[in-house]
XYZ file of C-alpha atoms in Angstrom:
81
model
C 93.093 89.408 131.556
C 94.592 92.313 129.644
C 96.216 91.609 126.298
C 99.519 93.508 126.079
C 100.168 92.889 122.365
C 100.639 95.913 120.105
C 100.460 96.363 116.338
C 103.745 95.698 114.525
C 105.405 98.322 112.343
C 104.649 96.220 109.246
C 100.911 96.108 110.010
C 100.991 99.766 111.073
C 102.414 100.701 107.689
C 99.763 98.604 105.916
C 97.059 100.235 108.046
C 98.265 103.748 107.218
C 98.349 102.893 103.492
C 94.837 101.412 103.733
C 93.424 104.524 105.395
C 94.831 106.826 102.710
C 93.817 104.620 99.771
C 90.495 105.831 98.332
C 89.795 102.378 96.890
C 89.985 100.653 100.301
C 86.691 99.266 101.591
C 84.928 100.615 104.656
C 85.683 97.345 106.453
C 89.393 97.541 105.600
C 89.505 101.127 106.873
C 87.766 100.187 110.133
C 90.268 97.380 110.697
C 93.156 99.696 109.800
C 91.948 102.307 112.275
C 91.652 99.709 115.000
C 95.131 98.368 114.258
C 96.637 101.863 114.365
C 94.901 102.642 117.649
C 96.714 99.663 119.141
C 100.217 100.685 118.065
C 102.448 101.422 121.052
C 99.430 101.966 123.303
C 98.378 98.496 124.375
C 94.709 99.177 123.612
C 92.579 96.076 123.253
C 90.183 95.244 120.461
C 86.537 95.769 121.365
C 83.886 93.106 120.840
C 82.452 94.828 117.738
C 85.813 94.786 115.956
C 86.519 91.229 117.162
C 83.330 90.096 115.458
C 84.074 92.047 112.268
C 87.666 90.749 112.100
C 86.479 87.178 112.636
C 83.983 87.481 109.771
C 86.658 88.921 107.465
C 88.970 86.005 108.167
C 86.194 83.502 107.390
C 85.204 85.175 104.117
C 86.669 84.704 100.642
C 85.741 88.194 99.446
C 88.505 90.134 101.249
C 92.096 90.693 100.123
C 95.120 89.246 101.875
C 95.948 92.757 103.123
C 92.528 93.143 104.735
C 92.860 89.679 106.269
C 96.278 90.632 107.669
C 94.721 93.655 109.360
C 91.893 91.479 110.692
C 94.334 88.927 112.091
C 96.330 91.644 113.848
C 93.197 93.194 115.337
C 91.935 89.803 116.488
C 95.273 88.892 118.095
C 94.905 91.947 120.329
C 91.488 91.066 121.665
C 90.500 90.408 125.248
C 91.393 86.782 125.956
C 88.342 86.300 128.205
C 85.892 86.859 125.338
């Protein structure tokens, strides 16, 4: 089943800011890139990013912004997985 959700403008803006911020972590930038790739295109999150986003949400070491990106990415995953 294809997930038709797309990244919101709010998360898209956060993702763009994250990608241009030199202090953003590699994980945050990966999540931001995934979120941006799903804006207006209907792309689905791959299994690698699903796993990474899930781990971010379960960890206490990431910022609320990074967790917001992770939640967006996870919400656009393939529902069969």
